[in-house]
Amino acid sequence: MTINRQSLRVRVCILYILFTVATMIGLGGFSYWYLDRALASSRQRTMEAREDRLLQFVNSWPDSGAPVPLAKKLQQLTLAIATTDIIQLYRLDGKPVFASPGSDELKVPWPDQDCLERCYGLVRQGGHRIRTLNHVITLDGQRYRLSLSGKIDEHFDVLNAIRNSYFLVCPLMLLLSVGGGFVLSGRALEPINRISVEAQSIGIQDLKRRIPVPNTGDELQTLAETWNQLLARLEIAVERLAQFASDLSHDLSTTITIMMTTAGLALSRDRSPEEYRAALKNINIECEATAQLLDTMLAMARTDLVHQKIEWKPINLTELVIEVSRQFQPRAVLKGQTIAIEVQDEVWTNGDLSLLRRMVSILLDNAIKYTPDTGSITVSLARRDDDYELRVSDTGIGIPEHAIPRIFDRFYRVDESRPESGESNGLGLAIAKWVVEAHRSRIDVVSKPGQGSTFTVSIPQVLQTKLSETAYAQLS
Ligand code: ADP
């Protein structure tokens, strides 16, 4: 983690250095080019002004009768204006007319063009750089070639001084900005480091913890919020896994208890072959139910524990209720209890056979568990208005009023010191309620402490018409 963070920091710095170097080169190059152009055009403007001055000086010479030679006029001009520029004047055939002092040093050749418009140039001579202006002009009514030239070494001295100072200052600036960039990127990445450390300290046991969200409105806030959303999803997933394990162990312990008591009862004394066959048949049915249960649970695990596939099939509810009640009979007998079955018509509905069997088993299991020895249990199935009503009543210990709203919650147990609480884990009724709701039905309870409880499942008769539909129920 540290290496990655460092490498990110280093990568940010390298990018920063590349960007800084590119900016410096670009800016330096542009400044050099711009200054060169500015100095050159300023020099050109000066030379143009000189030419204008010359034309004006010569052409407006006062007429005093005797003609004054052109060379003399130009000599007067060079005396009148203090300039370092060299003035050379030729006839159009190339014959020199005038050359100002110092022109021996600078022999500027006439360019290949005719220069009817001003021609500018830059030539090197004797280690000097010379800016030139060549132009065909009219003086005293005649056309001449005018050549103005001047050294511009200072111009390049300025440019070189600037370039040298730039090369001197640039590495320093680069060093400073890279150092600053390294420190700043370190500071910018520090909150990410804190978030990582915080996230690393959150274990599977404390998924309820959250990362502090900075109220900055930037990417760091988004990162912290994203982490927290991830933790919330993880928390739910882990909770569901734990519930899955509990559901499985609860259901397995119920079926194993039934098988053990059936086998124990069968083996308690010598029995006829029919009685043994009946006991084995009961155990076989439980085994099948357990295998189905495992299938269901694995399917739940595969479908991320949220969706449970409901296999809708026409089911003979009467037969199912009788069959499950008979399975519980041996357990009731062991406790000296009786199970009465009251069914009138044959009731058919649509639903998932294994889930409905689990639901009836849970209600009967509870009735036996929470009814003292010699108590009685009644299972009835009847038509009422638009519903079929399945009732499981007992003469057991009952449920206190305050606990009734909570008994369908997962892991809720009324009182752990109550009889049989060792076999209880508070999941049975939660599963039963989920099965009932998956069948678009309702479960209610009426109970009085010390007198007994009645659980009523109301299954709408319209379910009967829902043939072989596959649906998904949400596991709450
Ligand atoms: P468990 O599977 O552990 O029994 P349940 O979810 O089935 O848990 O039941 C929740 C609680 O409701 C139980 O702890 C028990 O106290 C109470 N309860 C359920 N059925 C009955 C009943 N028939 N008579 C009395 N109390 C009951």
Short mmCIF file of N, CA, C and O and ligand atoms in Angstrom, two decimals, residues 250 362-363 365-367 369-370 394 397-399 407 409 412-415 418 423-430 447 453 455, ligand 1:
data_model
loop_
_atom_site.label_atom_id
_atom_site.label_comp_id
_atom_site.label_asym_id
_atom_site.label_seq_id
_atom_site.Cartn_x
_atom_site.Cartn_y
_atom_site.Cartn_z
N HIS A 250 -30.93 -24.05 12.32
CA HIS A 250 -32.24 -24.17 12.96
C HIS A 250 -33.06 -25.27 12.32
O HIS A 250 -33.59 -26.17 12.97
N ILE A 362 -42.77 -25.82 11.47
CA ILE A 362 -42.31 -24.83 12.47
C ILE A 362 -43.43 -24.59 13.50
O ILE A 362 -43.18 -24.57 14.72
N LEU A 363 -44.67 -24.41 13.01
CA LEU A 363 -45.78 -24.12 13.93
C LEU A 363 -46.02 -25.30 14.88
O LEU A 363 -46.23 -25.13 16.08
N ASP A 365 -43.81 -27.69 15.65
CA ASP A 365 -42.62 -27.84 16.50
C ASP A 365 -42.74 -26.91 17.71
O ASP A 365 -42.50 -27.30 18.85
N ASN A 366 -43.14 -25.64 17.44
CA ASN A 366 -43.30 -24.68 18.54
C ASN A 366 -44.40 -25.12 19.49
O ASN A 366 -44.26 -25.04 20.72
N ALA A 367 -45.51 -25.56 18.90
CA ALA A 367 -46.65 -25.97 19.75
C ALA A 367 -46.21 -27.06 20.72
O ALA A 367 -46.54 -27.02 21.92
N LYS A 369 -43.04 -27.76 21.62
CA LYS A 369 -41.98 -27.23 22.50
C LYS A 369 -42.55 -26.41 23.65
O LYS A 369 -42.12 -26.53 24.79
N TYR A 370 -43.52 -25.56 23.33
CA TYR A 370 -44.01 -24.60 24.34
C TYR A 370 -45.30 -25.05 25.02
O TYR A 370 -46.01 -24.25 25.60
N ASP A 394 -52.54 -24.61 20.74
CA ASP A 394 -52.00 -25.46 21.82
C ASP A 394 -52.51 -24.95 23.15
O ASP A 394 -53.07 -23.86 23.24
N ILE A 397 -47.78 -22.65 27.25
CA ILE A 397 -47.46 -21.58 28.20
C ILE A 397 -47.89 -20.19 27.71
O ILE A 397 -47.94 -19.24 28.48
N GLY A 398 -48.22 -20.10 26.42
CA GLY A 398 -48.69 -18.81 25.89
C GLY A 398 -47.57 -17.79 25.73
O GLY A 398 -46.42 -18.04 26.08
N ILE A 399 -47.96 -16.66 25.16
CA ILE A 399 -46.95 -15.61 24.87
C ILE A 399 -47.41 -14.32 25.55
O ILE A 399 -48.56 -13.90 25.38
N ILE A 407 -42.47 -11.60 18.00
CA ILE A 407 -42.08 -13.02 17.86
C ILE A 407 -41.74 -13.43 16.43
O ILE A 407 -41.07 -14.42 16.22
N ASP A 409 -39.86 -11.61 14.52
CA ASP A 409 -38.55 -11.03 14.18
C ASP A 409 -37.49 -12.13 14.24
O ASP A 409 -37.58 -13.05 15.05
N TYR A 412 -35.56 -13.39 17.67
CA TYR A 412 -36.26 -12.95 18.89
C TYR A 412 -36.79 -14.16 19.63
O TYR A 412 -37.47 -15.02 19.07
N ARG A 413 -36.44 -14.21 20.92
CA ARG A 413 -36.98 -15.26 21.80
C ARG A 413 -37.61 -14.57 22.98
O ARG A 413 -37.03 -13.63 23.53
N VAL A 414 -38.81 -15.05 23.40
CA VAL A 414 -39.54 -14.34 24.45
C VAL A 414 -38.70 -14.27 25.73
O VAL A 414 -38.45 -13.22 26.28
N ASP A 415 -38.26 -15.40 26.17
CA ASP A 415 -37.50 -15.42 27.42
C ASP A 415 -36.59 -16.64 27.38
O ASP A 415 -37.07 -17.77 27.29
N ARG A 418 -37.21 -19.67 29.51
CA ARG A 418 -38.43 -20.47 29.40
C ARG A 418 -38.10 -21.91 29.05
O ARG A 418 -37.03 -22.20 28.50
N GLU A 423 -33.50 -25.42 22.80
CA GLU A 423 -33.70 -25.81 21.40
C GLU A 423 -34.11 -24.62 20.54
O GLU A 423 -34.40 -24.77 19.37
N SER A 424 -34.21 -23.47 21.17
CA SER A 424 -34.76 -22.33 20.45
C SER A 424 -33.66 -21.36 20.02
O SER A 424 -32.70 -21.15 20.74
N ASN A 425 -33.82 -20.82 18.83
CA ASN A 425 -32.87 -19.78 18.42
C ASN A 425 -33.58 -18.59 17.80
O ASN A 425 -32.95 -17.72 17.21
N GLY A 426 -34.88 -18.55 17.89
CA GLY A 426 -35.62 -17.36 17.46
C GLY A 426 -35.73 -17.17 15.97
O GLY A 426 -35.97 -16.06 15.50
N LEU A 427 -35.58 -18.25 15.21
CA LEU A 427 -35.66 -18.10 13.75
C LEU A 427 -36.91 -18.72 13.14
O LEU A 427 -37.33 -18.33 12.04
N GLY A 428 -37.49 -19.69 13.85
CA GLY A 428 -38.60 -20.47 13.27
C GLY A 428 -39.72 -19.60 12.75
O GLY A 428 -40.11 -19.69 11.58
N LEU A 429 -40.26 -18.73 13.60
CA LEU A 429 -41.42 -17.93 13.18
C LEU A 429 -41.05 -16.92 12.10
O LEU A 429 -41.89 -16.58 11.26
N ALA A 430 -39.78 -16.45 12.11
CA ALA A 430 -39.36 -15.53 11.04
C ALA A 430 -39.40 -16.23 9.70
O ALA A 430 -39.90 -15.68 8.70
N SER A 447 -52.86 -15.27 21.78
CA SER A 447 -52.24 -16.06 22.84
C SER A 447 -52.52 -15.44 24.21
O SER A 447 -52.67 -14.22 24.34
N SER A 453 -51.78 -20.84 22.85
CA SER A 453 -51.65 -19.94 21.69
C SER A 453 -52.32 -20.57 20.48
O SER A 453 -52.38 -21.79 20.35
N PHE A 455 -52.02 -20.03 16.30
CA PHE A 455 -51.44 -19.38 15.11
C PHE A 455 -52.37 -19.66 13.94
O PHE A 455 -52.75 -20.82 13.71
P1 ADP B 1 -37.66 -20.76 18.03
O1 ADP B 1 -37.52 -21.42 16.73
O2 ADP B 1 -36.41 -20.51 18.70
O3 ADP B 1 -38.70 -21.36 18.87
P2 ADP B 1 -39.49 -18.95 17.01
O4 ADP B 1 -39.18 -17.84 16.08
O5 ADP B 1 -40.17 -20.12 16.44
O6 ADP B 1 -38.16 -19.32 17.70
O7 ADP B 1 -40.36 -18.35 18.15
C1 ADP B 1 -40.05 -17.13 18.74
C2 ADP B 1 -40.50 -17.10 20.17
O8 ADP B 1 -41.93 -17.12 20.24
C3 ADP B 1 -40.05 -18.30 20.94
O9 ADP B 1 -38.83 -17.98 21.61
C4 ADP B 1 -41.15 -18.55 21.93
O10 ADP B 1 -40.86 -17.91 23.16
C5 ADP B 1 -42.37 -17.90 21.32
N1 ADP B 1 -43.32 -18.92 20.81
C6 ADP B 1 -43.42 -19.37 19.56
N2 ADP B 1 -44.44 -20.28 19.43
C7 ADP B 1 -44.99 -20.40 20.66
C8 ADP B 1 -46.05 -21.18 21.19
N3 ADP B 1 -46.77 -22.01 20.44
N4 ADP B 1 -46.34 -21.03 22.50
C9 ADP B 1 -45.63 -20.19 23.25
N5 ADP B 1 -44.60 -19.42 22.83
C10 ADP B 1 -44.28 -19.53 21.55
#
